[in-house]
Amino acid sequence: MTQTMEHGTRTADVFPVKGVDHLQFLVGNAKQAAHYYSTAFGMKLVAYRGPEQGYRDHAEYVLVSGSARFVLTGSVHAGAPGADHVTKHGDGIRDIALEVPNVDAAYKHATGAGARGVTEPYDVKDEHGTVRLAVIATYGDTVHTLIDRSGYDGPFLPGFVAREPIVDRQPAIDAGLAPKRFFQAVDHVVGNVELGRMDEWVEFYRRVMGFTNMAEFIGDDIATDYSALMSKVVADGTRKVKFPLNEPAVSQRKSQIDEYLEFYGGPGAQHVAVATNDIIGAVDAMRQAGVEFLKTPDSYYDDPALRARIGEVRAPIEELKKRGILVDRDEDGYLLQIFTAPVQDRPTVFFELIERHGSLGFGKGNFKALFEAIEREQELRGNL
Ligand code: TYF
Ligand code: FE
């Protein structure tokens, strides 16, 4: 097979990926986090492993919503591996695991292209079959586990046991207020890296995974005007896996990315966008369950330029305005999006709900309104 590695050329097949397999959150209290993602995010607990399974160090809860899978890992004793990650970063995302068709080939390509290998390919087995895994490092203390689960049909990974949902009734669903699932997939995962390092990480994903730059980016022009950040998006050839990468920009105000880097203690995953097909129902249900969303000022919706640009969308603007849902349109279609406040004590990880109608973008037209909303919160925290 010939591999084309020239800049800007799609590096066909050097690192095929099937999608994001799961996101692993290392947290201070996985039992309570599992409750939060069940009740507030409408996710379903499906698998567990812990001391009861002879797994001595951690309790791990696997929650799903459609194809989105979160693994919440907490230490069950002092000095367990990973406990230092929580001490340093607070609750955060350690692993953005990717499902690949061939772990050995992916690991060999990645490490050959300069990625740091964390764990060489190995098998784990139980009565449900065999899974092959390997781990490579990315920005900060974040890693990508590479997984081939084609030989396995159990609840998550060998060693995990099936678990019943924590809550079997969702009040908002019963009341007809919310969709059965608030979201069904991970749309993108954003990384924050240090000042001046964004292009290196874009290059890392190009070299290591054959990912290419998507057109959407936040450059110098936007950065100096209001965003205080720069951003580029890399994606695999199928556009299933999308990783925007942010770095702080030098500006008069302290960048929201600097705030993250300071409070997280270095680079890490900043936000997870989850794809929904009912953003209105999802926001209502999540808000009712106590999730805080960023406030969008009424002026956003009353701006005639915005109204003209976005045209007709599937819900009346009044319905979006009531909830603070943002709209953006490009040549391919439109999208609806909204952002939560940080979901832990530190101003670090947050979520985005995104409902796409054709648009493959990230809400470029909303950057100004969004970053102003983020900065208002940053100011309230005394970090601007
Ligand atoms: O993923 C994105 O690019 C959008 C916009 O700190 C965005 O969700 C970019 C940077 C940021 C917050 C949101
Ligand atoms: Fe996003």
mmCIF file of C-alpha atoms and ligand atoms in Angstrom:
data_model
loop_
_atom_site.group_PDB
_atom_site.id
_atom_site.type_symbol
_atom_site.label_atom_id
_atom_site.label_comp_id
_atom_site.label_asym_id
_atom_site.label_seq_id
_atom_site.Cartn_x
_atom_site.Cartn_y
_atom_site.Cartn_z
ATOM 1 C CA MET A 1 0.000 0.000 0.000
ATOM 2 C CA THR A 2 1.337 3.426 -0.854
ATOM 3 C CA GLN A 3 1.004 6.002 1.856
ATOM 4 C CA THR A 4 0.791 9.591 0.771
ATOM 5 C CA MET A 5 2.158 11.813 3.465
ATOM 6 C CA GLU A 6 2.474 15.157 1.697
ATOM 7 C CA HIS A 7 1.018 18.077 3.526
ATOM 8 C CA GLY A 8 -2.639 18.608 2.831
ATOM 9 C CA THR A 9 -3.111 15.224 1.186
ATOM 10 C CA ARG A 10 -5.473 12.802 2.835
ATOM 11 C CA THR A 11 -3.285 10.057 4.296
ATOM 12 C CA ALA A 12 -5.481 7.206 3.129
ATOM 13 C CA ASP A 13 -5.786 4.230 5.432
ATOM 14 C CA VAL A 14 -2.715 4.812 7.596
ATOM 15 C CA PHE A 15 -4.941 4.875 10.667
ATOM 16 C CA PRO A 16 -8.530 3.833 9.964
ATOM 17 C CA VAL A 17 -10.893 4.526 12.867
ATOM 18 C CA LYS A 18 -14.452 3.327 13.385
ATOM 19 C CA GLY A 19 -15.331 6.073 15.852
ATOM 20 C CA VAL A 20 -15.001 7.216 19.456
ATOM 21 C CA ASP A 21 -15.368 4.037 21.524
ATOM 22 C CA HIS A 22 -15.768 5.755 24.878
ATOM 23 C CA LEU A 23 -14.622 8.653 27.018
ATOM 24 C CA GLN A 24 -13.100 7.794 30.360
ATOM 25 C CA PHE A 25 -13.560 10.343 33.125
ATOM 26 C CA LEU A 26 -11.312 10.010 36.172
ATOM 27 C CA VAL A 27 -13.363 11.382 39.039
ATOM 28 C CA GLY A 28 -13.239 11.758 42.796
ATOM 29 C CA ASN A 29 -16.449 9.816 43.362
ATOM 30 C CA ALA A 30 -17.571 7.601 40.482
ATOM 31 C CA LYS A 31 -20.658 6.398 42.323
ATOM 32 C CA GLN A 32 -22.061 9.908 42.579
ATOM 33 C CA ALA A 33 -20.897 10.885 39.078
ATOM 34 C CA ALA A 34 -22.785 7.849 37.711
ATOM 35 C CA HIS A 35 -25.876 9.179 39.463
ATOM 36 C CA TYR A 36 -25.423 12.651 37.920
ATOM 37 C CA TYR A 37 -24.967 11.359 34.369
ATOM 38 C CA SER A 38 -28.000 9.119 34.867
ATOM 39 C CA THR A 39 -30.386 11.664 36.317
ATOM 40 C CA ALA A 40 -29.139 14.881 34.727
ATOM 41 C CA PHE A 41 -27.864 13.620 31.352
ATOM 42 C CA GLY A 42 -30.418 10.818 30.958
ATOM 43 C CA MET A 43 -27.693 8.210 30.455
ATOM 44 C CA LYS A 44 -28.143 4.531 31.248
ATOM 45 C CA LEU A 45 -25.804 2.550 33.467
ATOM 46 C CA VAL A 46 -25.024 -0.693 31.635
ATOM 47 C CA ALA A 47 -21.826 -2.109 33.115
ATOM 48 C CA TYR A 48 -19.622 -2.009 36.191
ATOM 49 C CA ARG A 49 -16.455 -3.415 37.648
ATOM 50 C CA GLY A 50 -14.943 -2.941 41.057
ATOM 51 C CA PRO A 51 -13.725 -4.773 44.139
ATOM 52 C CA GLU A 52 -16.728 -7.150 43.876
ATOM 53 C CA GLN A 53 -15.205 -8.431 40.622
ATOM 54 C CA GLY A 54 -11.776 -8.764 42.190
ATOM 55 C CA TYR A 55 -10.747 -5.456 40.604
ATOM 56 C CA ARG A 56 -8.999 -3.954 43.615
ATOM 57 C CA ASP A 57 -8.139 -0.361 42.703
ATOM 58 C CA HIS A 58 -11.172 1.263 41.119
ATOM 59 C CA ALA A 59 -14.912 1.343 40.805
ATOM 60 C CA GLU A 60 -15.874 1.888 37.160
ATOM 61 C CA TYR A 61 -19.354 2.709 35.893
ATOM 62 C CA VAL A 62 -20.203 2.539 32.176
ATOM 63 C CA LEU A 63 -23.076 4.736 31.020
ATOM 64 C CA VAL A 64 -24.517 4.972 27.535
ATOM 65 C CA SER A 65 -26.807 7.208 25.533
ATOM 66 C CA GLY A 66 -27.124 5.820 22.012
ATOM 67 C CA SER A 67 -23.571 5.236 20.803
ATOM 68 C CA ALA A 68 -22.102 7.700 23.332
ATOM 69 C CA ARG A 69 -20.362 5.788 26.103
ATOM 70 C CA PHE A 70 -18.837 7.333 29.240
ATOM 71 C CA VAL A 71 -16.718 5.348 31.687
ATOM 72 C CA LEU A 72 -16.526 6.913 35.151
ATOM 73 C CA THR A 73 -13.548 5.727 37.144
ATOM 74 C CA GLY A 74 -12.960 6.399 40.840
ATOM 75 C CA SER A 75 -10.274 5.109 43.199
ATOM 76 C CA VAL A 76 -11.424 2.855 46.021
ATOM 77 C CA HIS A 77 -8.316 3.248 48.191
ATOM 78 C CA ALA A 78 -5.534 5.702 48.867
ATOM 79 C CA GLY A 79 -2.745 5.523 46.326
ATOM 80 C CA ALA A 80 -4.703 3.687 43.607
ATOM 81 C CA PRO A 81 -3.365 4.302 40.086
ATOM 82 C CA GLY A 82 -5.066 7.367 38.644
ATOM 83 C CA ALA A 83 -5.675 8.990 42.027
ATOM 84 C CA ASP A 84 -2.881 11.452 41.242
ATOM 85 C CA HIS A 85 -4.732 12.426 38.039
ATOM 86 C CA VAL A 86 -7.714 13.548 40.113
ATOM 87 C CA THR A 87 -5.481 15.347 42.613
ATOM 88 C CA LYS A 88 -3.760 17.248 39.836
ATOM 89 C CA HIS A 89 -6.600 17.867 37.364
ATOM 90 C CA GLY A 90 -9.788 17.476 39.357
ATOM 91 C CA ASP A 91 -12.514 15.444 37.642
ATOM 92 C CA GLY A 92 -11.552 15.236 33.992
ATOM 93 C CA ILE A 93 -11.235 13.186 30.843
ATOM 94 C CA ARG A 94 -8.185 10.941 30.825
ATOM 95 C CA ASP A 95 -8.981 8.747 27.825
ATOM 96 C CA ILE A 96 -10.573 9.494 24.466
ATOM 97 C CA ALA A 97 -10.741 5.861 23.365
ATOM 98 C CA LEU A 98 -10.992 5.084 19.661
ATOM 99 C CA GLU A 99 -12.395 1.967 18.089
ATOM 100 C CA VAL A 100 -10.067 0.752 15.334
ATOM 101 C CA PRO A 101 -10.195 -2.292 13.062
ATOM 102 C CA ASN A 102 -6.574 -3.266 13.734
ATOM 103 C CA VAL A 103 -4.960 -2.299 17.039
ATOM 104 C CA ASP A 104 -1.501 -3.601 16.183
ATOM 105 C CA ALA A 105 -1.335 -1.750 12.877
ATOM 106 C CA ALA A 106 -2.705 1.452 14.436
ATOM 107 C CA TYR A 107 -0.274 1.306 17.366
ATOM 108 C CA LYS A 108 2.668 0.563 15.082
ATOM 109 C CA HIS A 109 1.782 3.415 12.759
ATOM 110 C CA ALA A 110 1.187 5.860 15.622
ATOM 111 C CA THR A 111 4.397 5.116 17.504
ATOM 112 C CA GLY A 112 6.351 4.999 14.231
ATOM 113 C CA ALA A 113 5.041 8.501 13.503
ATOM 114 C CA GLY A 114 6.260 9.782 16.870
ATOM 115 C CA ALA A 115 3.370 9.186 19.269
ATOM 116 C CA ARG A 116 4.482 8.029 22.717
ATOM 117 C CA GLY A 117 3.375 4.465 23.359
ATOM 118 C CA VAL A 118 1.862 4.042 26.838
ATOM 119 C CA THR A 119 0.815 0.363 26.602
ATOM 120 C CA GLU A 120 1.753 -2.084 23.852
ATOM 121 C CA PRO A 121 -1.072 -4.110 22.250
ATOM 122 C CA TYR A 122 -2.510 -6.792 24.548
ATOM 123 C CA ASP A 123 -5.608 -8.970 24.832
ATOM 124 C CA VAL A 124 -8.205 -9.102 27.580
ATOM 125 C CA LYS A 125 -10.641 -12.022 27.647
ATOM 126 C CA ASP A 126 -13.605 -13.350 29.500
ATOM 127 C CA GLU A 127 -16.552 -15.606 28.679
ATOM 128 C CA HIS A 128 -17.892 -12.935 26.278
ATOM 129 C CA GLY A 129 -14.806 -12.986 24.086
ATOM 130 C CA THR A 130 -11.564 -11.135 23.499
ATOM 131 C CA VAL A 131 -10.785 -7.435 23.105
ATOM 132 C CA ARG A 132 -7.433 -6.140 21.901
ATOM 133 C CA LEU A 133 -6.203 -2.854 23.349
ATOM 134 C CA ALA A 134 -3.216 -0.514 23.195
ATOM 135 C CA VAL A 135 -2.668 3.000 24.512
ATOM 136 C CA ILE A 136 -0.897 6.045 23.077
ATOM 137 C CA ALA A 137 -0.365 9.443 24.686
ATOM 138 C CA THR A 138 -1.714 12.741 23.395
ATOM 139 C CA TYR A 139 -1.802 16.293 24.874
ATOM 140 C CA GLY A 140 -1.190 16.725 28.616
ATOM 141 C CA ASP A 141 -1.950 13.561 30.589
ATOM 142 C CA THR A 142 -4.635 12.581 28.070
ATOM 143 C CA VAL A 143 -4.400 9.275 26.205
ATOM 144 C CA HIS A 144 -6.069 7.445 23.340
ATOM 145 C CA THR A 145 -6.816 3.798 24.007
ATOM 146 C CA LEU A 146 -7.113 1.925 20.705
ATOM 147 C CA ILE A 147 -9.720 -0.831 20.850
ATOM 148 C CA ASP A 148 -10.749 -3.711 18.633
ATOM 149 C CA ARG A 149 -13.912 -5.169 20.150
ATOM 150 C CA SER A 150 -14.964 -7.232 17.112
ATOM 151 C CA GLY A 151 -14.304 -10.505 18.989
ATOM 152 C CA TYR A 152 -16.401 -9.589 22.025
ATOM 153 C CA ASP A 153 -20.128 -9.397 22.791
ATOM 154 C CA GLY A 154 -20.301 -8.544 26.505
ATOM 155 C CA PRO A 155 -21.520 -5.434 28.326
ATOM 156 C CA PHE A 156 -18.368 -3.292 27.885
ATOM 157 C CA LEU A 157 -14.951 -4.913 28.198
ATOM 158 C CA PRO A 158 -13.855 -8.262 29.631
ATOM 159 C CA GLY A 159 -14.008 -8.082 33.430
ATOM 160 C CA PHE A 160 -17.045 -5.809 33.503
ATOM 161 C CA VAL A 161 -20.431 -7.145 34.500
ATOM 162 C CA ALA A 162 -23.811 -5.958 33.272
ATOM 163 C CA ARG A 163 -25.587 -3.563 35.646
ATOM 164 C CA GLU A 164 -29.167 -2.364 35.828
ATOM 165 C CA PRO A 165 -29.836 1.370 35.356
ATOM 166 C CA ILE A 166 -29.505 3.513 38.509
ATOM 167 C CA VAL A 167 -32.855 5.172 37.863
ATOM 168 C CA ASP A 168 -35.415 3.211 35.895
ATOM 169 C CA ARG A 169 -37.783 6.134 35.514
ATOM 170 C CA GLN A 170 -36.934 9.505 34.015
ATOM 171 C CA PRO A 171 -39.573 11.973 35.217
ATOM 172 C CA ALA A 172 -39.132 14.238 32.199
ATOM 173 C CA ILE A 173 -39.543 11.313 29.793
ATOM 174 C CA ASP A 174 -42.627 10.041 31.631
ATOM 175 C CA ALA A 175 -44.135 13.514 31.478
ATOM 176 C CA GLY A 176 -43.579 13.570 27.708
ATOM 177 C CA LEU A 177 -41.207 16.530 28.102
ATOM 178 C CA ALA A 178 -38.050 14.862 26.953
ATOM 179 C CA PRO A 179 -36.958 12.548 24.196
ATOM 180 C CA LYS A 180 -36.203 8.955 25.254
ATOM 181 C CA ARG A 181 -32.562 9.803 24.854
ATOM 182 C CA PHE A 182 -31.240 13.298 25.406
ATOM 183 C CA PHE A 183 -28.389 12.620 22.948
ATOM 184 C CA GLN A 184 -27.166 9.722 20.825
ATOM 185 C CA ALA A 185 -23.515 10.183 19.946
ATOM 186 C CA VAL A 186 -20.305 12.017 20.680
ATOM 187 C CA ASP A 187 -20.005 14.694 17.979
ATOM 188 C CA HIS A 188 -16.575 16.139 18.863
ATOM 189 C CA VAL A 189 -14.094 16.358 21.722
ATOM 190 C CA VAL A 190 -12.093 19.560 22.116
ATOM 191 C CA GLY A 191 -8.569 19.771 23.493
ATOM 192 C CA ASN A 192 -6.985 22.811 25.117
ATOM 193 C CA VAL A 193 -3.226 23.057 24.630
ATOM 194 C CA GLU A 194 -0.609 25.614 25.667
ATOM 195 C CA LEU A 195 0.035 28.948 23.957
ATOM 196 C CA GLY A 196 1.806 28.413 20.656
ATOM 197 C CA ARG A 197 1.354 24.637 20.618
ATOM 198 C CA MET A 198 -1.887 24.287 18.624
ATOM 199 C CA ASP A 199 -0.178 23.786 15.282
ATOM 200 C CA GLU A 200 2.089 21.092 16.745
ATOM 201 C CA TRP A 201 -0.975 19.140 17.883
ATOM 202 C CA VAL A 202 -2.697 19.618 14.530
ATOM 203 C CA GLU A 203 0.479 18.216 12.991
ATOM 204 C CA PHE A 204 0.493 15.355 15.567
ATOM 205 C CA TYR A 205 -2.986 14.215 14.500
ATOM 206 C CA ARG A 206 -2.022 14.526 10.827
ATOM 207 C CA ARG A 207 1.155 12.489 11.208
ATOM 208 C CA VAL A 208 -0.044 9.981 13.783
ATOM 209 C CA MET A 209 -3.654 9.387 12.702
ATOM 210 C CA GLY A 210 -3.779 10.788 9.180
ATOM 211 C CA PHE A 211 -6.407 13.299 10.327
ATOM 212 C CA THR A 212 -6.857 16.380 8.163
ATOM 213 C CA ASN A 213 -7.626 19.981 8.923
ATOM 214 C CA MET A 214 -11.281 20.892 8.554
ATOM 215 C CA ALA A 215 -11.957 24.313 7.088
ATOM 216 C CA GLU A 216 -13.406 25.747 10.287
ATOM 217 C CA PHE A 217 -10.915 27.561 12.474
ATOM 218 C CA ILE A 218 -10.568 30.575 14.716
ATOM 219 C CA GLY A 219 -7.588 32.564 13.545
ATOM 220 C CA ASP A 220 -5.742 35.686 14.566
ATOM 221 C CA ASP A 221 -8.473 37.975 13.290
ATOM 222 C CA ILE A 222 -11.216 36.589 15.520
ATOM 223 C CA ALA A 223 -8.800 35.936 18.372
ATOM 224 C CA THR A 224 -7.676 39.528 18.781
ATOM 225 C CA ASP A 225 -11.198 40.928 18.410
ATOM 226 C CA TYR A 226 -12.992 38.966 21.062
ATOM 227 C CA SER A 227 -12.277 35.284 21.533
ATOM 228 C CA ALA A 228 -8.809 35.280 23.149
ATOM 229 C CA LEU A 229 -8.303 31.847 21.645
ATOM 230 C CA MET A 230 -7.232 30.204 18.427
ATOM 231 C CA SER A 231 -8.700 26.957 17.222
ATOM 232 C CA LYS A 232 -8.283 24.438 14.411
ATOM 233 C CA VAL A 233 -10.250 21.275 13.795
ATOM 234 C CA VAL A 234 -8.795 17.923 12.756
ATOM 235 C CA ALA A 235 -10.939 14.980 11.675
ATOM 236 C CA ASP A 236 -10.568 11.476 10.305
ATOM 237 C CA GLY A 237 -11.382 10.856 6.628
ATOM 238 C CA THR A 238 -14.990 9.916 7.388
ATOM 239 C CA ARG A 239 -15.479 13.024 9.605
ATOM 240 C CA LYS A 240 -16.834 10.744 12.299
ATOM 241 C CA VAL A 241 -14.091 11.656 14.751
ATOM 242 C CA LYS A 242 -13.580 15.405 15.100
ATOM 243 C CA PHE A 243 -11.062 17.026 17.438
ATOM 244 C CA PRO A 244 -10.972 20.824 17.619
ATOM 245 C CA LEU A 245 -7.763 22.043 19.289
ATOM 246 C CA ASN A 246 -7.628 25.374 21.113
ATOM 247 C CA GLU A 247 -4.740 27.476 22.331
ATOM 248 C CA PRO A 248 -4.949 30.763 24.208
ATOM 249 C CA ALA A 249 -4.437 33.944 22.219
ATOM 250 C CA VAL A 250 -2.642 36.946 23.614
ATOM 251 C CA SER A 251 -5.197 39.659 24.331
ATOM 252 C CA GLN A 252 -6.013 42.318 26.919
ATOM 253 C CA ARG A 253 -8.186 39.933 28.871
ATOM 254 C CA LYS A 254 -7.167 36.593 30.284
ATOM 255 C CA SER A 255 -8.125 33.884 27.830
ATOM 256 C CA GLN A 256 -10.752 31.305 28.826
ATOM 257 C CA ILE A 257 -8.136 28.780 27.640
ATOM 258 C CA ASP A 258 -5.601 30.172 30.148
ATOM 259 C CA GLU A 259 -8.214 29.825 32.853
ATOM 260 C CA TYR A 260 -8.695 26.173 31.885
ATOM 261 C CA LEU A 261 -4.939 25.452 31.721
ATOM 262 C CA GLU A 262 -4.400 27.041 35.120
ATOM 263 C CA PHE A 263 -7.243 25.226 36.857
ATOM 264 C CA TYR A 264 -6.799 21.888 35.089
ATOM 265 C CA GLY A 265 -3.071 22.019 35.685
ATOM 266 C CA GLY A 266 -2.086 21.731 32.026
ATOM 267 C CA PRO A 267 -3.548 20.688 28.675
ATOM 268 C CA GLY A 268 -6.605 18.481 28.561
ATOM 269 C CA ALA A 269 -10.038 17.865 27.095
ATOM 270 C CA GLN A 270 -12.140 21.021 27.366
ATOM 271 C CA HIS A 271 -15.583 20.144 26.085
ATOM 272 C CA VAL A 272 -17.500 17.202 24.738
ATOM 273 C CA ALA A 273 -20.187 17.947 22.177
ATOM 274 C CA VAL A 274 -22.971 15.395 22.127
ATOM 275 C CA ALA A 275 -25.302 15.089 19.144
ATOM 276 C CA THR A 276 -29.022 15.271 19.830
ATOM 277 C CA ASN A 277 -32.033 15.211 17.537
ATOM 278 C CA ASP A 278 -34.204 17.079 20.035
ATOM 279 C CA ILE A 279 -32.163 19.886 21.564
ATOM 280 C CA ILE A 280 -35.270 21.597 22.946
ATOM 281 C CA GLY A 281 -36.503 18.501 24.786
ATOM 282 C CA ALA A 282 -33.006 17.663 25.971
ATOM 283 C CA VAL A 283 -32.312 21.155 27.339
ATOM 284 C CA ASP A 284 -35.669 21.258 29.130
ATOM 285 C CA ALA A 285 -35.097 17.887 30.757
ATOM 286 C CA MET A 286 -31.504 18.604 31.730
ATOM 287 C CA ARG A 287 -32.330 22.036 33.102
ATOM 288 C CA GLN A 288 -35.183 20.568 35.102
ATOM 289 C CA ALA A 289 -32.689 18.066 36.515
ATOM 290 C CA GLY A 290 -30.364 20.899 37.576
ATOM 291 C CA VAL A 291 -27.874 21.236 34.701
ATOM 292 C CA GLU A 292 -26.759 24.846 34.216
ATOM 293 C CA PHE A 293 -26.476 26.233 30.699
ATOM 294 C CA LEU A 294 -24.751 29.400 29.539
ATOM 295 C CA LYS A 295 -27.078 32.337 29.185
ATOM 296 C CA THR A 296 -27.507 33.931 25.795
ATOM 297 C CA PRO A 297 -28.662 37.561 25.889
ATOM 298 C CA ASP A 298 -31.973 38.426 24.180
ATOM 299 C CA SER A 299 -30.060 40.802 21.912
ATOM 300 C CA TYR A 300 -28.639 37.744 20.132
ATOM 301 C CA TYR A 301 -32.121 36.770 18.911
ATOM 302 C CA ASP A 302 -33.259 40.320 18.239
ATOM 303 C CA ASP A 303 -30.297 41.088 15.979
ATOM 304 C CA PRO A 304 -31.803 41.542 12.470
ATOM 305 C CA ALA A 305 -28.539 40.479 10.806
ATOM 306 C CA LEU A 306 -28.638 37.173 12.657
ATOM 307 C CA ARG A 307 -32.322 36.645 11.903
ATOM 308 C CA ALA A 308 -31.667 37.224 8.192
ATOM 309 C CA ARG A 309 -28.630 34.958 8.159
ATOM 310 C CA ILE A 310 -30.185 31.983 9.888
ATOM 311 C CA GLY A 311 -33.482 32.045 7.963
ATOM 312 C CA GLU A 312 -36.048 29.352 8.737
ATOM 313 C CA VAL A 313 -35.123 26.682 11.270
ATOM 314 C CA ARG A 314 -37.210 23.796 12.575
ATOM 315 C CA ALA A 315 -38.498 25.645 15.659
ATOM 316 C CA PRO A 316 -39.769 29.190 16.215
ATOM 317 C CA ILE A 317 -36.963 31.555 17.275
ATOM 318 C CA GLU A 318 -38.991 32.332 20.408
ATOM 319 C CA GLU A 319 -38.556 28.713 21.527
ATOM 320 C CA LEU A 320 -34.789 28.926 21.044
ATOM 321 C CA LYS A 321 -34.604 32.317 22.743
ATOM 322 C CA LYS A 322 -36.458 31.068 25.827
ATOM 323 C CA ARG A 323 -33.760 28.441 26.268
ATOM 324 C CA GLY A 324 -30.688 30.248 24.995
ATOM 325 C CA ILE A 325 -30.133 27.842 22.092
ATOM 326 C CA LEU A 326 -27.763 29.261 19.451
ATOM 327 C CA VAL A 327 -28.222 28.915 15.683
ATOM 328 C CA ASP A 328 -25.655 28.923 12.921
ATOM 329 C CA ARG A 329 -25.957 28.385 9.198
ATOM 330 C CA ASP A 330 -23.411 27.683 6.483
ATOM 331 C CA GLU A 331 -23.472 26.481 2.881
ATOM 332 C CA ASP A 332 -24.380 22.915 3.898
ATOM 333 C CA GLY A 333 -27.235 23.646 6.298
ATOM 334 C CA TYR A 334 -27.682 24.794 9.864
ATOM 335 C CA LEU A 335 -27.046 23.699 13.435
ATOM 336 C CA LEU A 336 -28.507 24.398 16.865
ATOM 337 C CA GLN A 337 -26.166 24.368 19.864
ATOM 338 C CA ILE A 338 -25.976 25.206 23.545
ATOM 339 C CA PHE A 339 -23.236 24.951 26.169
ATOM 340 C CA THR A 340 -23.380 23.888 29.800
ATOM 341 C CA ALA A 341 -21.486 25.588 32.585
ATOM 342 C CA PRO A 342 -18.485 23.562 33.844
ATOM 343 C CA VAL A 343 -19.772 20.301 35.367
ATOM 344 C CA GLN A 344 -17.335 20.154 38.294
ATOM 345 C CA ASP A 345 -16.038 22.615 40.864
ATOM 346 C CA ARG A 346 -13.106 23.663 38.732
ATOM 347 C CA PRO A 347 -13.838 25.838 35.664
ATOM 348 C CA THR A 348 -12.628 23.095 33.335
ATOM 349 C CA VAL A 349 -14.728 20.461 31.517
ATOM 350 C CA PHE A 350 -18.130 21.364 30.065
ATOM 351 C CA PHE A 351 -20.571 19.944 27.519
ATOM 352 C CA GLU A 352 -22.221 21.123 24.329
ATOM 353 C CA LEU A 353 -25.487 19.835 22.895
ATOM 354 C CA ILE A 354 -25.549 20.048 19.115
ATOM 355 C CA GLU A 355 -28.409 19.344 16.715
ATOM 356 C CA ARG A 356 -27.128 19.293 13.146
ATOM 357 C CA HIS A 357 -29.284 19.892 10.087
ATOM 358 C CA GLY A 358 -26.745 19.532 7.313
ATOM 359 C CA SER A 359 -24.080 21.831 8.704
ATOM 360 C CA LEU A 360 -20.733 20.168 9.378
ATOM 361 C CA GLY A 361 -19.426 23.251 11.198
ATOM 362 C CA PHE A 362 -18.959 24.126 14.841
ATOM 363 C CA GLY A 363 -21.011 27.297 15.117
ATOM 364 C CA LYS A 364 -18.531 29.838 13.769
ATOM 365 C CA GLY A 365 -21.257 32.485 13.539
ATOM 366 C CA ASN A 366 -21.874 32.105 17.274
ATOM 367 C CA PHE A 367 -18.289 32.478 18.451
ATOM 368 C CA LYS A 368 -18.688 36.125 19.433
ATOM 369 C CA ALA A 369 -21.911 35.629 21.439
ATOM 370 C CA LEU A 370 -20.601 32.402 22.931
ATOM 371 C CA PHE A 371 -17.225 33.735 24.004
ATOM 372 C CA GLU A 372 -18.835 36.811 25.516
ATOM 373 C CA ALA A 373 -21.134 34.525 27.533
ATOM 374 C CA ILE A 374 -18.144 32.430 28.663
ATOM 375 C CA GLU A 375 -16.248 35.571 29.647
ATOM 376 C CA ARG A 376 -19.164 36.842 31.728
ATOM 377 C CA GLU A 377 -18.964 33.620 33.759
ATOM 378 C CA GLN A 378 -15.176 33.832 33.908
ATOM 379 C CA GLU A 379 -15.518 37.342 35.322
ATOM 380 C CA LEU A 380 -17.940 36.110 38.009
ATOM 381 C CA ARG A 381 -15.295 33.599 39.051
ATOM 382 C CA GLY A 382 -12.748 36.426 39.320
ATOM 383 C CA ASN A 383 -10.569 34.899 36.606
ATOM 384 C CA LEU A 384 -10.717 37.493 33.860
HETATM 385 O O1 TYF B 1 -16.074 23.122 19.310
HETATM 386 C C1 TYF B 1 -16.127 24.258 18.895
HETATM 387 O O2 TYF B 1 -15.264 24.715 18.145
HETATM 388 C C2 TYF B 1 -17.304 25.119 19.273
HETATM 389 C C3 TYF B 1 -16.920 26.477 19.727
HETATM 390 O O3 TYF B 1 -13.599 27.432 24.063
HETATM 391 C C4 TYF B 1 -16.058 26.611 20.890
HETATM 392 O O4 TYF B 1 -18.074 24.447 20.200
HETATM 393 C C5 TYF B 1 -14.704 26.764 20.713
HETATM 394 C C6 TYF B 1 -13.891 27.034 21.780
HETATM 395 C C7 TYF B 1 -14.420 27.138 23.042
HETATM 396 C C8 TYF B 1 -15.767 26.946 23.260
HETATM 397 C C9 TYF B 1 -16.575 26.671 22.174
HETATM 398 FE FE FE B 2 -17.811 22.444 20.235
#
